[in-house]
PDB file of C-alpha atoms in Angstrom:
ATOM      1  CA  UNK D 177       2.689 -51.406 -18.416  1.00 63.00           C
ATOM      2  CA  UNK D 178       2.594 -52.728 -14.920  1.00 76.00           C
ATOM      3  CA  UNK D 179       2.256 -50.586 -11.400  1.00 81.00           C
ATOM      4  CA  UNK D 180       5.650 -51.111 -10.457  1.00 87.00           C
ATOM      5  CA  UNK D 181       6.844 -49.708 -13.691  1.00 92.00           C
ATOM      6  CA  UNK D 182       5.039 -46.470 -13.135  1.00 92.00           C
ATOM      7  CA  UNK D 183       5.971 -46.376  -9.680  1.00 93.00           C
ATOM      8  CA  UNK D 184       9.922 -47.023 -10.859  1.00 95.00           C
ATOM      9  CA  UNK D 185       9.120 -43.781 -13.489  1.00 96.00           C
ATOM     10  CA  UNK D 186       7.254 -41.537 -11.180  1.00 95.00           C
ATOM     11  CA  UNK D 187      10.230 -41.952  -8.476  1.00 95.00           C
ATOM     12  CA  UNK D 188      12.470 -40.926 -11.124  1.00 97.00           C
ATOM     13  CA  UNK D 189      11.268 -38.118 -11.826  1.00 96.00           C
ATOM     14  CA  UNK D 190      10.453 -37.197  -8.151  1.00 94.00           C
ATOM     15  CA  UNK D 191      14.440 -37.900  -7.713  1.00 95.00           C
ATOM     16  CA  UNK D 192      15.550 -35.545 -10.376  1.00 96.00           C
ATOM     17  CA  UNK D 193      14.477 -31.835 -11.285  1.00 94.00           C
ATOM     18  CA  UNK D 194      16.589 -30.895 -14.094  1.00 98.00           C
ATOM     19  CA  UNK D 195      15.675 -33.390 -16.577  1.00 98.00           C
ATOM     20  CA  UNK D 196      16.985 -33.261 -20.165  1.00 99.00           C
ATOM     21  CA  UNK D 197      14.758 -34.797 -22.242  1.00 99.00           C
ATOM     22  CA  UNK D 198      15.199 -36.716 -25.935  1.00 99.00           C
ATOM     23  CA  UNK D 199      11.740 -37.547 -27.654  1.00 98.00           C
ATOM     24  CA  UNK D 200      11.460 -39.092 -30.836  1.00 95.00           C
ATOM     25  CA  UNK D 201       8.632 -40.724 -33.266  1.00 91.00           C
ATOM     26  CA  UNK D 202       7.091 -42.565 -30.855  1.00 91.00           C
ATOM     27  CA  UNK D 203       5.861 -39.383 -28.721  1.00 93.00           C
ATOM     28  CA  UNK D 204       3.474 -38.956 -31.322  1.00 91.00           C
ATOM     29  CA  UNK D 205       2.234 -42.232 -33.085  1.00 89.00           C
ATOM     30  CA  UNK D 206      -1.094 -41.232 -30.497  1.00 89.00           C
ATOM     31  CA  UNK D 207      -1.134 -37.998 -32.758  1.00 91.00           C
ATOM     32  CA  UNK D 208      -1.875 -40.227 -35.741  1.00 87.00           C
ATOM     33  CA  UNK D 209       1.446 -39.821 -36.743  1.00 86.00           C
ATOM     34  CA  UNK D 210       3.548 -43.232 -37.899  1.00 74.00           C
ATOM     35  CA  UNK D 211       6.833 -43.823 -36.488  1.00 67.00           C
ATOM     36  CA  UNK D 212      10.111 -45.161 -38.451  1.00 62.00           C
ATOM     37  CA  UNK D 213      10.984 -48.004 -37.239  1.00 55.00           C
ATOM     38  CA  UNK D 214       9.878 -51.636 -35.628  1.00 50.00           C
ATOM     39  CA  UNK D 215      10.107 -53.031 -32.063  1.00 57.00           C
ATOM     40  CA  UNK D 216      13.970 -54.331 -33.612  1.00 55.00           C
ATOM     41  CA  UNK D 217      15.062 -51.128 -34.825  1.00 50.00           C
ATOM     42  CA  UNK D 218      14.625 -51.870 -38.309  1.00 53.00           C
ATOM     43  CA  UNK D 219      12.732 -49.454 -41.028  1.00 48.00           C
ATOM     44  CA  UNK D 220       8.918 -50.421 -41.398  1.00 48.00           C
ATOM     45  CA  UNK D 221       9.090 -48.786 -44.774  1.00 56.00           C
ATOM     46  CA  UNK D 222      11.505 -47.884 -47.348  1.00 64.00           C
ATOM     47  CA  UNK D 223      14.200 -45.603 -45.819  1.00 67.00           C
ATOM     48  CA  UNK D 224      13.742 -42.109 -45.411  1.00 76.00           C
ATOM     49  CA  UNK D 225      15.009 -39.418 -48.744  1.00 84.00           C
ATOM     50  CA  UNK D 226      18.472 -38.662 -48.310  1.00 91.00           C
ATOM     51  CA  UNK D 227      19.907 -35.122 -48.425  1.00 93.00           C
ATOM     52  CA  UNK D 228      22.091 -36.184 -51.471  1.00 94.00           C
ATOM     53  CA  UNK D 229      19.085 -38.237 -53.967  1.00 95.00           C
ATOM     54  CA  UNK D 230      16.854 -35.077 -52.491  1.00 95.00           C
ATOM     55  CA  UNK D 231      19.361 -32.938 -54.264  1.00 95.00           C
ATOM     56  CA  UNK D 232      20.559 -34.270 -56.806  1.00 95.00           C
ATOM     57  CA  UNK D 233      18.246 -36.236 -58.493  1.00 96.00           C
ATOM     58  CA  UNK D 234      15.018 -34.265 -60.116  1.00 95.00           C
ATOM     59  CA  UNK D 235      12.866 -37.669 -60.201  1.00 94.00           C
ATOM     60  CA  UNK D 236      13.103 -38.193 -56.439  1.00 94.00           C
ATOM     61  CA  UNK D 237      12.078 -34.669 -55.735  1.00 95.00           C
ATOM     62  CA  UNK D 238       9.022 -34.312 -58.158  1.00 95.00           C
ATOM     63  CA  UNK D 239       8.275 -37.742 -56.202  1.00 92.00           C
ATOM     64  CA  UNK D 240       9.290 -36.250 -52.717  1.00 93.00           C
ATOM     65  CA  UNK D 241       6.875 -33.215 -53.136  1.00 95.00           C
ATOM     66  CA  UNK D 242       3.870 -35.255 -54.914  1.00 93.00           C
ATOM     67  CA  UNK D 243       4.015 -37.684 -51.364  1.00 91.00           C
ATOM     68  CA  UNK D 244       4.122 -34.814 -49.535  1.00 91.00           C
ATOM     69  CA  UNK D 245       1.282 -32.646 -50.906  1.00 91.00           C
ATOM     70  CA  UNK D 246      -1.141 -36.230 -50.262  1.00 87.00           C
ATOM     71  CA  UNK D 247       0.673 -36.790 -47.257  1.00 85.00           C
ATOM     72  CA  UNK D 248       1.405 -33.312 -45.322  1.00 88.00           C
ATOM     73  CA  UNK D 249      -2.360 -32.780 -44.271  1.00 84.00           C
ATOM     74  CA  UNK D 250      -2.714 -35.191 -41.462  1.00 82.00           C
ATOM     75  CA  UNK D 251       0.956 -34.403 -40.171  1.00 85.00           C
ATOM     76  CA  UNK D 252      -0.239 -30.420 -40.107  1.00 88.00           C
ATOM     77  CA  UNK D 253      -3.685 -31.227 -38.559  1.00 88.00           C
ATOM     78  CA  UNK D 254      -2.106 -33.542 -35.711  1.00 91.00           C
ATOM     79  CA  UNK D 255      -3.111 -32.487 -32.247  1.00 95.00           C
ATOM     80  CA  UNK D 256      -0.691 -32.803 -29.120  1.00 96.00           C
ATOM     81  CA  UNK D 257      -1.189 -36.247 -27.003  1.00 95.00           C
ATOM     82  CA  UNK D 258      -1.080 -36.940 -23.570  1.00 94.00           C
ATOM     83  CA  UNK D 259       2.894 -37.531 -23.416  1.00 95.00           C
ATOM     84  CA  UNK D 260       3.381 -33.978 -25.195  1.00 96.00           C
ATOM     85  CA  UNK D 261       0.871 -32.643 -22.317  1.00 95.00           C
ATOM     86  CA  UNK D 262       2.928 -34.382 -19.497  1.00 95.00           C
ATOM     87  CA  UNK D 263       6.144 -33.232 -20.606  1.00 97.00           C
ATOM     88  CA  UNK D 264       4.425 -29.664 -20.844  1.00 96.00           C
ATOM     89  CA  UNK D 265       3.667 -29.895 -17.487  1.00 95.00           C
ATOM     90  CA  UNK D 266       6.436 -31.155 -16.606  1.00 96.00           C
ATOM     91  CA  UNK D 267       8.308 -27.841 -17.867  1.00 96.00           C
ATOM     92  CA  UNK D 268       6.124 -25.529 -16.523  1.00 94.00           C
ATOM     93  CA  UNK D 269       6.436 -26.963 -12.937  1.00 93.00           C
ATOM     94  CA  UNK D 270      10.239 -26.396 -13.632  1.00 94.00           C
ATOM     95  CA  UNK D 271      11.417 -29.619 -13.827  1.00 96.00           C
ATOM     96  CA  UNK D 272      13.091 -29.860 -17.292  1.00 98.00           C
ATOM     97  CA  UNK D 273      16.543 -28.435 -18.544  1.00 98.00           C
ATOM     98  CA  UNK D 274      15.545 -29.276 -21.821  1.00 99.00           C
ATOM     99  CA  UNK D 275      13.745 -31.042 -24.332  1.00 99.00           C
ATOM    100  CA  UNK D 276      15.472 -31.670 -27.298  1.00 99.00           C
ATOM    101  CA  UNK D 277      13.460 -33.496 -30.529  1.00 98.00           C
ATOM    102  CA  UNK D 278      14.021 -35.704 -33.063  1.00 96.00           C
ATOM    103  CA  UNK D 279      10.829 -35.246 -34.407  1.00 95.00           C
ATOM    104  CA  UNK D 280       9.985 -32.371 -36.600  1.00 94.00           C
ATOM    105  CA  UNK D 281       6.428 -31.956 -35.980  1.00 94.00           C
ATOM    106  CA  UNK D 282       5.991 -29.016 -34.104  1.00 95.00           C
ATOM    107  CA  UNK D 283       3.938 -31.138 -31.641  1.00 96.00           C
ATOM    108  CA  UNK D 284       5.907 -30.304 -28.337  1.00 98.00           C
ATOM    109  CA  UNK D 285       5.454 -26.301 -29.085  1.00 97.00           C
ATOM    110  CA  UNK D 286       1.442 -26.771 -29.576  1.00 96.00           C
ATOM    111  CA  UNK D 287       1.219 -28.480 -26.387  1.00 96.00           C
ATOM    112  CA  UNK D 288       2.918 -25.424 -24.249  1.00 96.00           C
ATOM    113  CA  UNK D 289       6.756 -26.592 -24.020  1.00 97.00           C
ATOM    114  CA  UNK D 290       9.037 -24.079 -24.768  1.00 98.00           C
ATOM    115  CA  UNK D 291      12.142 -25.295 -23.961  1.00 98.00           C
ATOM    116  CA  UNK D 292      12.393 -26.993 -26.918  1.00 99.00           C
ATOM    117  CA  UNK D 293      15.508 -27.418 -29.680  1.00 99.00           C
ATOM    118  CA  UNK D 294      14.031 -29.084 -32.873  1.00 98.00           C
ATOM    119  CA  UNK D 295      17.296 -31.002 -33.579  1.00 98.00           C
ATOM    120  CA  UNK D 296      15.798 -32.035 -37.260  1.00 96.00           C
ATOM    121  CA  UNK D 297      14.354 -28.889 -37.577  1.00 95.00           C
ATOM    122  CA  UNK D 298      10.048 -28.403 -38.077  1.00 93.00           C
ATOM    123  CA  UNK D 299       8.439 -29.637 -41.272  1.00 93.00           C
ATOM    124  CA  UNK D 300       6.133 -26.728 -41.585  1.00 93.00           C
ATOM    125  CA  UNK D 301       8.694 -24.185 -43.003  1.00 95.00           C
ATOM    126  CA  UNK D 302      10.645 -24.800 -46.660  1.00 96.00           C
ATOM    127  CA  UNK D 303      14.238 -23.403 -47.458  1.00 96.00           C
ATOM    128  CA  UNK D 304      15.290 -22.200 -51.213  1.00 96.00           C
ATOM    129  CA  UNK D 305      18.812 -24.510 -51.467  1.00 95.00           C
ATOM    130  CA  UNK D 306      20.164 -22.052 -53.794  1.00 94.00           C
ATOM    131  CA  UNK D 307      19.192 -18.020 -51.692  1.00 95.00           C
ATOM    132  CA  UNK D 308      18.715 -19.416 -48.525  1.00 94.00           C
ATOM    133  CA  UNK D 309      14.809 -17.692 -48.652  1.00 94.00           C
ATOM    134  CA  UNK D 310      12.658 -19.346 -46.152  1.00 95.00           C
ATOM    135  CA  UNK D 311       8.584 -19.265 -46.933  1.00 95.00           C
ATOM    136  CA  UNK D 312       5.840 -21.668 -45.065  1.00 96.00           C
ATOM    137  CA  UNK D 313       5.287 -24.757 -46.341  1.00 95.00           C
ATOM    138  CA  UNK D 314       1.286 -24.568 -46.174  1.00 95.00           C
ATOM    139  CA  UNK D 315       2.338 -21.508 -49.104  1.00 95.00           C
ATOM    140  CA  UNK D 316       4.084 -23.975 -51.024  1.00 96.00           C
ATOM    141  CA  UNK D 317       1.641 -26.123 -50.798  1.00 95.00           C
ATOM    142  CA  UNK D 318      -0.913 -23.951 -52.491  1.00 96.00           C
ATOM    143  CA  UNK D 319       0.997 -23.526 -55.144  1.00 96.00           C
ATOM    144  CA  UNK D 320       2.101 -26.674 -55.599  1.00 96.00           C
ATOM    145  CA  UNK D 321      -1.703 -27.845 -55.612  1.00 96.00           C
ATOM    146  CA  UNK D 322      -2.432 -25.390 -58.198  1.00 96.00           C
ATOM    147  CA  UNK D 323      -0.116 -26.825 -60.456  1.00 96.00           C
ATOM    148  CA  UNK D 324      -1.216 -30.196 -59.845  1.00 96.00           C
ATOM    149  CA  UNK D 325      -4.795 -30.021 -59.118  1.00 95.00           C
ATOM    150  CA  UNK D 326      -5.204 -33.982 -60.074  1.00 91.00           C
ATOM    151  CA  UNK D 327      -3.210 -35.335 -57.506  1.00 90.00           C
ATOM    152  CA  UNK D 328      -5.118 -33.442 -54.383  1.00 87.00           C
ATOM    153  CA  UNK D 329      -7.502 -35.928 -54.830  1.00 85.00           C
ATOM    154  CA  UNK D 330      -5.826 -38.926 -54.576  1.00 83.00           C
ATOM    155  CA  UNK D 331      -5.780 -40.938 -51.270  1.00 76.00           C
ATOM    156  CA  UNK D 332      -2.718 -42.875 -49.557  1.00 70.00           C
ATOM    157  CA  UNK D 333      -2.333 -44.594 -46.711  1.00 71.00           C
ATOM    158  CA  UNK D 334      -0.179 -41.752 -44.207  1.00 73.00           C
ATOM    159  CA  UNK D 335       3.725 -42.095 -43.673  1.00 68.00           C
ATOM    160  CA  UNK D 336       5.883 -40.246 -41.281  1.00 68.00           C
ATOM    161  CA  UNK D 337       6.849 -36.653 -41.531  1.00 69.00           C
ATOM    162  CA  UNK D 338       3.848 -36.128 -43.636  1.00 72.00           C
ATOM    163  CA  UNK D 339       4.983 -38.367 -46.163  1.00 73.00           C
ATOM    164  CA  UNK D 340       2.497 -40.557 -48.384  1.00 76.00           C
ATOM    165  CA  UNK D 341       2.414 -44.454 -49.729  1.00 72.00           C
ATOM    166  CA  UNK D 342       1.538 -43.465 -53.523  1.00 76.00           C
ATOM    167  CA  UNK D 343       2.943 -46.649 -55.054  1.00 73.00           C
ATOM    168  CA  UNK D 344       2.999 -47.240 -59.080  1.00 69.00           C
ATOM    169  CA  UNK D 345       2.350 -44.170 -60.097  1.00 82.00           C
ATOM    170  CA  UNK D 346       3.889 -41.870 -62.384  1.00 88.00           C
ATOM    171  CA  UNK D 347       5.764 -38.405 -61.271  1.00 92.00           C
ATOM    172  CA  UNK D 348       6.965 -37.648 -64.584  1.00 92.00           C
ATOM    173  CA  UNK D 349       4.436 -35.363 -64.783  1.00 92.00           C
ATOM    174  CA  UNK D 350       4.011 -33.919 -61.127  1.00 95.00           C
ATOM    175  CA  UNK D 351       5.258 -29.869 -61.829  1.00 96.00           C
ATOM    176  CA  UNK D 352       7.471 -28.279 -59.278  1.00 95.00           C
ATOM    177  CA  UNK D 353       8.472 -24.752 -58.492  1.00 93.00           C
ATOM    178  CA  UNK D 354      11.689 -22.737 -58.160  1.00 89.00           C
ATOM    179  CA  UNK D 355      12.217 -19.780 -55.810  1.00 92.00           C
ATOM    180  CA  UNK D 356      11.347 -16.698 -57.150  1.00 89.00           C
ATOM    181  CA  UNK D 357      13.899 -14.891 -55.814  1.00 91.00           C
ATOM    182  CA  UNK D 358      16.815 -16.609 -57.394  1.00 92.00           C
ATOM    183  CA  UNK D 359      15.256 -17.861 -60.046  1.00 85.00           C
ATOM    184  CA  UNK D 360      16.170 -21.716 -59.985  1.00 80.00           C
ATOM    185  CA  UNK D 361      16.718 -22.704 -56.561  1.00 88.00           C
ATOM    186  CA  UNK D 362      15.475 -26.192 -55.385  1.00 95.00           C
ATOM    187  CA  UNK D 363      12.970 -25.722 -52.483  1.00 96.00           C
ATOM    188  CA  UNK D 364      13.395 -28.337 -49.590  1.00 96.00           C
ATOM    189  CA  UNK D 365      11.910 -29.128 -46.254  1.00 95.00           C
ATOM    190  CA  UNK D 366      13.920 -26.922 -43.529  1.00 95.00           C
ATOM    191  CA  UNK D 367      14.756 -30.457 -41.611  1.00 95.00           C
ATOM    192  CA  UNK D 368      17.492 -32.631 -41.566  1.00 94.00           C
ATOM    193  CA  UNK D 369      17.437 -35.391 -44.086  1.00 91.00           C
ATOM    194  CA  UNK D 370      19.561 -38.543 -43.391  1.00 85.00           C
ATOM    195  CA  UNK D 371      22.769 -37.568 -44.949  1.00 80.00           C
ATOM    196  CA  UNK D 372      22.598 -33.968 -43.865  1.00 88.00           C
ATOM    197  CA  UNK D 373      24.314 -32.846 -40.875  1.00 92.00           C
ATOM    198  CA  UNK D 374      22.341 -31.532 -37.838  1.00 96.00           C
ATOM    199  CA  UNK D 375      23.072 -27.400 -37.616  1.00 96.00           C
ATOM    200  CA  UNK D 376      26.176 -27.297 -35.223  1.00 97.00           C
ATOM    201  CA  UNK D 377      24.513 -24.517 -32.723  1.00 98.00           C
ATOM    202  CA  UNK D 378      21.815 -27.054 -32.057  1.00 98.00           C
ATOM    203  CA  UNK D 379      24.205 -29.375 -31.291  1.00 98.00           C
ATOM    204  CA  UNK D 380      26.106 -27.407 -29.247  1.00 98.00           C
ATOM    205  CA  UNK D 381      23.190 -25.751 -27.229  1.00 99.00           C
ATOM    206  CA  UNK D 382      22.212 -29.191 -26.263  1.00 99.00           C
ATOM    207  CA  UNK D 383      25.143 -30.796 -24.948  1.00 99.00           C
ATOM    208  CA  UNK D 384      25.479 -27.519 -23.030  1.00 99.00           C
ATOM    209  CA  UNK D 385      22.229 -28.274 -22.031  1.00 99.00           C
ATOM    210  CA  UNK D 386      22.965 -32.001 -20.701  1.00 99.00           C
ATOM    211  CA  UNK D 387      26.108 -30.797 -18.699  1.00 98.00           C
ATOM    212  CA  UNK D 388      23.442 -28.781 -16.529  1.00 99.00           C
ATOM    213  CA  UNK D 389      20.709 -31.715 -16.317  1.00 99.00           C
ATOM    214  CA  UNK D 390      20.673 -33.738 -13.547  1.00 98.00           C
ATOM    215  CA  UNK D 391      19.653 -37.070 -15.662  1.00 99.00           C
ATOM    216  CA  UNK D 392      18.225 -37.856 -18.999  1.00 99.00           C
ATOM    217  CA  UNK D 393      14.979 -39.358 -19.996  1.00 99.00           C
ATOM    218  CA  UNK D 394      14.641 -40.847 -23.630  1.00 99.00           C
ATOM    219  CA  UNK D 395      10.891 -40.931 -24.759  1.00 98.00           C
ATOM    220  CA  UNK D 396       9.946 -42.977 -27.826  1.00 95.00           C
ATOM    221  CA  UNK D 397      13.527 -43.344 -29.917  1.00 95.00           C
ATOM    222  CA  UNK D 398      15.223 -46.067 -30.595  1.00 94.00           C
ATOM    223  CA  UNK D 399      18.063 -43.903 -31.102  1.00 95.00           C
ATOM    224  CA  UNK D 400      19.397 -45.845 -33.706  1.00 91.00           C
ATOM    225  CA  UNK D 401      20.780 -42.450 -35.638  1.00 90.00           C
ATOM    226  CA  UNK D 402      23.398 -40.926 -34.542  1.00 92.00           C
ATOM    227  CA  UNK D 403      22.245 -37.485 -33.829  1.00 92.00           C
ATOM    228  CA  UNK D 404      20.680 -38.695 -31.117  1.00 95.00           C
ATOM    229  CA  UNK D 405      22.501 -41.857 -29.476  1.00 97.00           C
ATOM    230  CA  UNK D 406      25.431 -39.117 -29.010  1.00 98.00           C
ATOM    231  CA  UNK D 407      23.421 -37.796 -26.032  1.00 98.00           C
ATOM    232  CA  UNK D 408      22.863 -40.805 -24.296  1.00 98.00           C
ATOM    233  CA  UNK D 409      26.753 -41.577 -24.766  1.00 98.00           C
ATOM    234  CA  UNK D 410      27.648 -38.374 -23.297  1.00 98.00           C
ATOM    235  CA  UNK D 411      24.960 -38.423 -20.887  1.00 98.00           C
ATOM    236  CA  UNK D 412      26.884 -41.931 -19.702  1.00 98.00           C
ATOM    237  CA  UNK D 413      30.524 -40.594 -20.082  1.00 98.00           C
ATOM    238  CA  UNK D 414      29.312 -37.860 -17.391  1.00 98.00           C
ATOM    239  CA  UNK D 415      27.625 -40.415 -14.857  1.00 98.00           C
ATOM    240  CA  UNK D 416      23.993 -38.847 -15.839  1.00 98.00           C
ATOM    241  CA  UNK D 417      21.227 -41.504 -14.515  1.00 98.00           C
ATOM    242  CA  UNK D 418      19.079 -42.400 -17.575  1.00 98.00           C
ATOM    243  CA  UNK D 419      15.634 -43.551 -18.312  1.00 98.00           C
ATOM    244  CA  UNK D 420      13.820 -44.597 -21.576  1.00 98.00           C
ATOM    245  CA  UNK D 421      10.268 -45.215 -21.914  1.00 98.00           C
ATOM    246  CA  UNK D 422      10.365 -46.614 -25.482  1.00 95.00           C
ATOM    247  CA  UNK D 423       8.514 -49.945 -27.651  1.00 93.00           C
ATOM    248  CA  UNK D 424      11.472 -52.169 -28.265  1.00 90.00           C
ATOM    249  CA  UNK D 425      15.208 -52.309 -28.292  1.00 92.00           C
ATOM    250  CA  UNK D 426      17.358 -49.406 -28.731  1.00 95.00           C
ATOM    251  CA  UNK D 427      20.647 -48.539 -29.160  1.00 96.00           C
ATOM    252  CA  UNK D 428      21.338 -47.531 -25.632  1.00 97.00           C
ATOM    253  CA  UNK D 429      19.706 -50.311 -23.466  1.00 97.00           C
ATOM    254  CA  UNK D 430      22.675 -50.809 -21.584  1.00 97.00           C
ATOM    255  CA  UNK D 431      22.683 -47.634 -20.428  1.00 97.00           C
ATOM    256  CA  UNK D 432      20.118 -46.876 -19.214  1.00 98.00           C
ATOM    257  CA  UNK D 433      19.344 -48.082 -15.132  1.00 96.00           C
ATOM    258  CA  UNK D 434      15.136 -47.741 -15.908  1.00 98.00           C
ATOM    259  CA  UNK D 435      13.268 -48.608 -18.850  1.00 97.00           C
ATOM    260  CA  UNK D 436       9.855 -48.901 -19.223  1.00 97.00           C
ATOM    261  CA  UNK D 437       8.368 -50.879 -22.783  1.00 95.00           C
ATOM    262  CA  UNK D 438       5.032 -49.451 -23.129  1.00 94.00           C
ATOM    263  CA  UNK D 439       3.362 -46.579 -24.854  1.00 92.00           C
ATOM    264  CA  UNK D 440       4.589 -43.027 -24.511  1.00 94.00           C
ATOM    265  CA  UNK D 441       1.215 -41.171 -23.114  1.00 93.00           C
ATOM    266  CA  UNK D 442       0.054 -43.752 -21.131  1.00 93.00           C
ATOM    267  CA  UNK D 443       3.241 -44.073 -19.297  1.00 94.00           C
ATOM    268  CA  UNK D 444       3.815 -40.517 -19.104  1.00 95.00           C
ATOM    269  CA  UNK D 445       0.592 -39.577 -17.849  1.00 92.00           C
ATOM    270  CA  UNK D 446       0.285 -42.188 -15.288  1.00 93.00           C
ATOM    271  CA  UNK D 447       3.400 -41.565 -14.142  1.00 94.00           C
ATOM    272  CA  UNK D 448       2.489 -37.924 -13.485  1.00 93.00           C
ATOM    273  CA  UNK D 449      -0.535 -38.376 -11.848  1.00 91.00           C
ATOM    274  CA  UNK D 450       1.459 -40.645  -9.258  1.00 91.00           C
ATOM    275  CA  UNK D 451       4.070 -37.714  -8.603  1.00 89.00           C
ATOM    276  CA  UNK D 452       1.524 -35.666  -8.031  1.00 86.00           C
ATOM    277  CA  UNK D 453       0.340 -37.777  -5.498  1.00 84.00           C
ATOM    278  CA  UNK D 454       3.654 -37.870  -4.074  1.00 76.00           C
ATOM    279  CA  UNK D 455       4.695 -34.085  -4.709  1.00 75.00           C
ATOM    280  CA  UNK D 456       1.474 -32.144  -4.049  1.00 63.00           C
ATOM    281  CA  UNK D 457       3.619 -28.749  -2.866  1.00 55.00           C
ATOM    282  CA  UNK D 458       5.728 -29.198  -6.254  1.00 58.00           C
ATOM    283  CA  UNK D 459       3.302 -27.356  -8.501  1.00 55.00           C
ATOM    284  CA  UNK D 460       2.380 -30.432 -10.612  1.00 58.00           C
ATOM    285  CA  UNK D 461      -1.126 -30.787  -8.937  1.00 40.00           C
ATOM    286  CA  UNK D 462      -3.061 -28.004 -11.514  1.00 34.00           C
ATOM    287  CA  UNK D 463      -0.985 -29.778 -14.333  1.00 44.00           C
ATOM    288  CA  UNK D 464      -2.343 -32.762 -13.631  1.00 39.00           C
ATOM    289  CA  UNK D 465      -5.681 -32.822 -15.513  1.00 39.00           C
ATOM    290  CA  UNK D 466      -3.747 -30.679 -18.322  1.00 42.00           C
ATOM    291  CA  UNK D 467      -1.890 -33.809 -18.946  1.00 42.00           C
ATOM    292  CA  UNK D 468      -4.748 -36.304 -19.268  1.00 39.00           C
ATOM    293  CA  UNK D 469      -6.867 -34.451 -21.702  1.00 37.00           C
TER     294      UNK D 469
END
């Protein structure tokens, strides 16, 4: 990340007061938590459980929820990092229209944003497919470690999205549960799995939010899915200046008039600290240290 880059960043955000924002995984690989994808775009891993194999198939879910009760710890225990803490301030000093998130972490809440719309959803709560009967997912957990006291002890390398690497081994005989209140529903993470469609309010409340904004700044996404390259489409359609502070290509690079290829929280903060420099009446000054924490 070079001096003129931050300088480029900082004067963007000095220019423009109504930012909406678009984070995705790479706001939080500092949190410990992987990202998706490579510098090209392309998956690191195996892709991602779609909606439809989630649902349909009883092997993938008995595999789904045996990942997840290895994996889910670290993603629950993740702490906020210093580009969650910049945006934070950021908002507070009244300078974002929105954020909206791909990620479904819960990250931006725990570092003080509130103007927030979890497009995917947040990991940490679990919906009944069949009643609609929502319960935490730290509850299901429990259970589901009850059941299956054997595989709590296992250790995995960490995916994304709380996910787990538990390679050759056999689900057959990892027990699930059903919802109580129905009787038989399937219990599933309340997030959007590829395949699934993004809730249509969401949706709607942030391209409502983007008419308002005054530019758009992309943070860590390649947007390669659609649900969020739309934005930066739209955000081009309405002549919305755009900047991306991303690792690698992504699907929008010739939109956007500033990008800056380095990490997330280092680029963030630094750029903060220099508009505070440049801004000191703007409010950002007490934020400041907030951010580099």
């Amino acid at each position: 990340m070079s001096d003129s880059s931050v300088s480029s960043l900082a004067a963007f955000l000095a220019r423009h007061s109504r930012l909406f924002v678009l984070t995705g995984a790479g706001m939080s690989t500092d949190s410990g938590i992987p990202d998706y994808r490579d510098e090209q775009g392309a998956w690191k891993r195996s892709p991602p459980m779609t909606h439809q194999t989630f649902m349909h198939s009883d092997a993938a879910r008995r595999r789904y929820w045996a990942r997840s009760l290895v994996g889910f710890q670290a993603l629950s225990e993740a702490r906020p990092g210093r580009a969650h803490r910049a945006l934070a301030a950021l908002e507070r000093a009244g300078r974002i229209e929105r954020l909206v998130t791909q990620n479904v972490d819960g990250l931006h809440q725990r570092a003080g944003s509130r103007r927030v719309i979890d497009l995917h959803g947040q990991a940490d709560v679990v919906r009944c497919m069949g009643c609609g009967a929502t319960r935490m997912r730290h509850a299901l957990h429990a259970e589901l470690a009850r059941l299956n006291p054997h595989w709590t002890t296992l250790e995995a390398q960490v995916g994304p999205d709380g996910d787990a690497d538990l390679e050759h081994r056999n689900f057959g005989d990892f027990s699930l549960l059903s919802c109580a209140r129905c009787g038989d529903g399937i219990f599933k993470p309340d997030v959007v799995f590829f395949g699934d469609s993004v809730p249509r309010p969401r949706v709607e409340a942030a391209f409502e939010a983007l008419e308002r904004a005054d530019a758009m700044l992309v943070v860590g996404s390649s947007l390669m899915v659609y649900s969020g390259y739309r934005f930066a489409r739209r955000a081009a359609e309405l002549g919305k200046p755009m900047a991306c502070i991303n690792v690698g290509r992504t699907r929008a690079d010739a939109l956007f008039s500033l990008k800056v290829e380095a990490s997330a929280g280092e680029t963030l903060d630094a750029a903060l600290r220099a508009l505070n420099d440049a801004m000191p009446t703007e409010g950002l000054v007490a934020q400041a240290p907030t951010a580099s924490l």
